[in-house]
Amino acid sequence: MSDPVLDVETSETAAGALGDEATRQVKQAWDKVSALLGDLPDYVSTFFKQYRRPIVTVGLIIAAIIAVKLVLALLSAINDFPLLAPTFELIGLIYSGWFLYRYLLKASNRQELLGDIAAIRDQVLGKG
């Protein structure tokens, strides 16, 4: 059996060709990436123009969730103070009693409350 013969010049040429091919592929990939990054502002502005309403809606939903979490954390912190929680409960009970007395006992006052609610609803919905 004969030993395989390795030609040094052929192997150097093959390695050089492989190196050139790798360099060419890296250059092509870099050109694609740089072209993409160069056009990125155009892509982003087109995307934002096309999907403006859903993006704003998602942003508002996320902001509302964050606001609710902050309010709950604030109420929890206030509730930890010894005298504030019972004081707020007392204020709530007093206000509820006043509201019942002011708006719900008499029919004329109930009509006034319904008129106020209708006026606010029309103002919010843009009627009138």
Coordinates of C-alpha atoms in Angstrom, one line a residue:
M1 CA 0.0 0.0 0.0
S2 CA 1.3 3.4 -0.9
D3 CA 1.3 6.5 1.3
P4 CA -0.8 9.4 0.3
V5 CA 1.2 12.2 -1.2
L6 CA 0.3 15.7 0.0
D7 CA 1.2 18.5 -2.4
V8 CA 2.1 21.6 -0.4
E9 CA 1.4 24.0 -3.2
T10 CA -2.0 22.5 -4.0
S11 CA -3.0 22.6 -0.3
E12 CA -1.9 26.3 0.0
T13 CA -3.8 27.2 -3.1
A14 CA -6.9 25.5 -1.8
A15 CA -6.6 27.2 1.6
G16 CA -6.1 30.5 -0.1
A17 CA -9.2 29.9 -2.3
L18 CA -11.2 28.9 0.8
G19 CA -10.0 32.1 2.6
D20 CA -11.0 34.2 -0.4
E21 CA -14.4 32.6 -0.5
A22 CA -14.9 33.2 3.2
T23 CA -13.8 36.8 2.9
R24 CA -16.2 37.3 0.0
Q25 CA -19.1 35.8 2.0
V26 CA -18.3 37.9 5.0
K27 CA -18.2 41.0 2.8
Q28 CA -21.5 40.1 1.2
A29 CA -23.1 39.6 4.7
W30 CA -21.6 42.9 5.9
D31 CA -23.0 44.7 2.8
K32 CA -26.4 43.3 3.5
V33 CA -26.3 44.3 7.2
S34 CA -25.0 47.8 6.5
A35 CA -27.7 48.3 3.8
L36 CA -30.3 47.2 6.3
L37 CA -29.0 49.5 9.0
G38 CA -28.8 52.3 6.5
D39 CA -32.5 51.9 5.6
L40 CA -33.6 51.3 9.2
P41 CA -35.0 54.8 9.7
D42 CA -37.1 54.5 6.6
Y43 CA -38.4 51.0 7.7
V44 CA -39.2 52.3 11.2
S45 CA -41.1 55.4 9.9
T46 CA -43.0 53.4 7.4
F47 CA -43.9 50.8 10.0
F48 CA -45.0 53.5 12.5
K49 CA -47.1 55.3 9.9
Q50 CA -48.8 52.1 8.8
Y51 CA -49.5 50.8 12.4
R52 CA -49.9 54.1 14.3
R53 CA -53.3 53.3 15.9
P54 CA -52.4 49.8 17.2
I55 CA -49.1 51.0 18.5
V56 CA -50.7 53.9 20.4
T57 CA -53.4 51.6 21.7
V58 CA -50.9 49.1 23.0
G59 CA -48.9 51.9 24.5
L60 CA -52.0 53.3 26.3
I61 CA -52.9 49.8 27.6
I62 CA -49.4 49.4 29.0
A63 CA -49.5 52.8 30.5
A64 CA -52.9 52.1 32.1
I65 CA -51.5 48.8 33.6
I66 CA -48.5 50.6 35.0
A67 CA -50.7 53.4 36.4
V68 CA -53.0 50.9 38.1
K69 CA -50.0 49.1 39.6
L70 CA -48.6 52.4 40.9
V71 CA -51.9 53.4 42.5
L72 CA -52.3 50.0 44.1
A73 CA -48.8 50.2 45.5
L74 CA -49.5 53.8 46.8
L75 CA -52.7 52.6 48.5
S76 CA -50.9 49.7 50.0
A77 CA -48.2 52.1 51.4
I78 CA -50.9 54.4 52.8
N79 CA -52.7 51.5 54.3
D80 CA -49.6 50.6 56.3
F81 CA -49.9 53.8 58.4
P82 CA -51.8 53.1 61.6
L83 CA -54.3 56.0 61.6
L84 CA -54.7 56.7 57.9
A85 CA -56.7 53.5 57.0
P86 CA -59.5 54.0 59.6
T87 CA -59.6 57.7 58.8
F88 CA -60.1 57.1 55.1
E89 CA -62.8 54.5 55.9
L90 CA -64.6 57.0 58.0
I91 CA -64.4 59.7 55.3
G92 CA -65.8 57.1 52.8
L93 CA -68.7 56.2 55.0
I94 CA -69.5 59.9 55.7
Y95 CA -69.4 60.7 51.9
S96 CA -71.6 57.7 51.1
G97 CA -74.1 58.8 53.7
W98 CA -74.1 62.3 52.3
F99 CA -74.5 61.0 48.7
L100 CA -77.5 58.9 49.8
Y101 CA -79.1 61.8 51.6
R102 CA -78.4 64.3 48.8
Y103 CA -79.3 62.3 45.7
L104 CA -81.1 59.1 46.4
L105 CA -83.8 59.8 49.0
K106 CA -86.1 62.1 46.9
A107 CA -87.4 61.5 43.4
S108 CA -86.6 65.1 42.3
N109 CA -83.0 64.7 43.5
R110 CA -82.7 61.4 41.6
Q111 CA -83.9 63.2 38.5
E112 CA -81.3 65.9 39.0
L113 CA -78.6 63.1 39.4
L114 CA -79.8 61.4 36.1
G115 CA -79.7 64.8 34.3
D116 CA -76.1 65.4 35.6
I117 CA -75.0 61.9 34.4
A118 CA -76.6 62.5 31.0
A119 CA -74.9 65.8 30.6
I120 CA -71.5 64.3 31.5
R121 CA -72.1 61.4 29.1
D122 CA -73.1 63.8 26.3
Q123 CA -70.0 65.9 27.0
V124 CA -67.7 62.9 26.9
L125 CA -69.2 61.4 23.8
G126 CA -69.3 64.7 22.0
K127 CA -73.1 65.2 21.6
G128 CA -74.8 68.5 22.0

